[in-house]
């Protein structure tokens, strides 16, 4: 019985440590196409690779449902949505004109 318990604990720990790798399935991304600016492709894997977890942003900063949030640059500049972190303190400042192409692509 003790051996089964030890094996179960090892399996649970191994699964828990591997979960961040599965947080954003390969090839999955959210594509936003704002009017007047290049599309934004958000690939959560990049954020996961930097140590962030889904729960860091969901459901607090962003809704869980794709397309549930209506994100505008005005909101971001006011510190909402992406602007929660992309404010020049935690990450690059989305307000800086030189930062546009870090998110917006043609």
CSV table of C-alpha atoms in Angstrom, one decimal:
chain,number,residue,atom,x,y,z
A,1,UNK,CA,0.0,0.0,0.0
A,2,UNK,CA,2.8,2.4,0.9
A,3,UNK,CA,4.5,1.7,-2.5
A,4,UNK,CA,1.3,2.6,-4.4
A,5,UNK,CA,1.0,5.8,-2.4
A,6,UNK,CA,4.6,6.8,-3.2
A,7,UNK,CA,4.1,6.0,-6.9
A,8,UNK,CA,0.8,8.0,-6.9
A,9,UNK,CA,2.5,11.0,-5.3
A,10,UNK,CA,5.4,10.9,-7.9
A,11,UNK,CA,2.9,10.7,-10.8
A,12,UNK,CA,0.9,13.7,-9.4
A,13,UNK,CA,4.1,15.7,-9.0
A,14,UNK,CA,5.3,14.9,-12.5
A,15,UNK,CA,1.9,15.9,-14.0
A,16,UNK,CA,1.8,19.1,-12.0
A,17,UNK,CA,5.2,20.1,-13.2
A,18,UNK,CA,4.4,19.3,-16.8
A,19,UNK,CA,1.1,21.3,-16.9
A,20,UNK,CA,2.6,24.6,-17.9
A,21,UNK,CA,3.9,23.0,-21.1
A,22,UNK,CA,0.3,22.2,-22.0
A,23,UNK,CA,-1.2,25.5,-21.0
A,24,UNK,CA,-1.2,26.8,-24.5
A,25,UNK,CA,-1.5,24.1,-27.1
A,26,UNK,CA,1.0,24.3,-30.0
A,27,UNK,CA,-0.5,26.2,-32.9
A,28,UNK,CA,-3.2,27.8,-30.8
A,29,UNK,CA,-3.4,31.6,-30.6
A,30,UNK,CA,-5.9,34.4,-30.3
A,31,UNK,CA,-6.0,36.7,-33.3
A,32,UNK,CA,-7.4,40.2,-32.9
A,33,UNK,CA,-8.0,42.4,-36.0
A,34,UNK,CA,-8.5,45.9,-34.8
A,35,UNK,CA,-9.6,48.6,-37.3
A,36,UNK,CA,-6.8,50.8,-38.5
A,37,UNK,CA,-4.0,48.8,-37.1
A,38,UNK,CA,-2.3,45.5,-38.0
A,39,UNK,CA,-3.6,42.3,-36.5
A,40,UNK,CA,-2.5,41.2,-33.1
A,41,UNK,CA,-1.6,37.5,-32.7
A,42,UNK,CA,-1.5,36.6,-29.0
A,43,UNK,CA,0.3,33.3,-28.5
A,44,UNK,CA,0.1,32.6,-24.8
A,45,UNK,CA,3.1,30.2,-25.1
A,46,UNK,CA,5.4,33.2,-25.1
A,47,UNK,CA,4.0,34.3,-21.8
A,48,UNK,CA,4.0,30.8,-20.4
A,49,UNK,CA,7.7,30.5,-21.3
A,50,UNK,CA,8.4,33.6,-19.2
A,51,UNK,CA,6.7,31.8,-16.2
A,52,UNK,CA,3.2,33.3,-16.3
A,53,UNK,CA,0.3,31.0,-15.7
A,54,UNK,CA,-3.2,31.2,-17.2
A,55,UNK,CA,-4.6,32.2,-13.8
A,56,UNK,CA,-2.4,35.3,-13.8
A,57,UNK,CA,-4.7,36.9,-16.3
A,58,UNK,CA,-7.8,34.6,-16.5
A,59,UNK,CA,-10.5,35.3,-15.4
A,60,UNK,CA,-9.3,38.5,-13.6
A,61,UNK,CA,-7.8,40.6,-16.5
A,62,UNK,CA,-9.4,38.8,-19.4
A,63,UNK,CA,-12.5,36.7,-19.7
A,64,UNK,CA,-12.1,33.0,-20.3
A,65,UNK,CA,-14.3,33.1,-23.5
A,66,UNK,CA,-12.5,33.9,-26.7
A,67,UNK,CA,-13.9,37.2,-28.0
A,68,UNK,CA,-15.5,37.9,-24.7
A,69,UNK,CA,-13.5,41.1,-24.1
A,70,UNK,CA,-13.8,44.1,-26.4
A,71,UNK,CA,-10.2,45.4,-26.2
A,72,UNK,CA,-9.3,48.9,-27.3
A,73,UNK,CA,-6.1,50.8,-27.3
A,74,UNK,CA,-7.8,53.4,-25.1
A,75,UNK,CA,-8.5,50.7,-22.5
A,76,UNK,CA,-4.9,49.4,-22.7
A,77,UNK,CA,-3.5,52.9,-22.3
A,78,UNK,CA,-5.7,53.3,-19.2
A,79,UNK,CA,-4.1,50.1,-17.7
A,80,UNK,CA,-6.8,47.7,-18.6
A,81,UNK,CA,-6.4,44.3,-20.4
A,82,UNK,CA,-2.9,44.1,-21.8
A,83,UNK,CA,-2.1,47.5,-20.2
A,84,UNK,CA,-2.3,45.8,-16.8
A,85,UNK,CA,1.3,44.5,-17.3
A,86,UNK,CA,2.4,46.3,-20.5
A,87,UNK,CA,2.8,49.7,-18.7
A,88,UNK,CA,6.6,50.0,-18.7
A,89,UNK,CA,6.9,48.5,-15.2
A,90,UNK,CA,6.3,44.8,-15.6
A,91,UNK,CA,6.7,44.7,-19.4
A,92,UNK,CA,7.3,47.0,-22.3
A,93,UNK,CA,5.0,50.1,-22.3
A,94,UNK,CA,2.1,49.7,-24.8
A,95,UNK,CA,1.8,53.5,-24.8
A,96,UNK,CA,5.2,54.0,-26.5
A,97,UNK,CA,5.0,54.5,-30.2
A,98,UNK,CA,8.1,52.3,-30.7
A,99,UNK,CA,6.2,49.4,-29.1
A,100,UNK,CA,3.4,49.2,-31.7
A,101,UNK,CA,5.1,46.6,-33.8
A,102,UNK,CA,5.7,44.3,-30.8
A,103,UNK,CA,2.1,43.4,-31.0
A,104,UNK,CA,0.6,44.7,-34.3
A,105,UNK,CA,1.7,43.0,-37.5
A,106,UNK,CA,0.6,43.7,-41.0
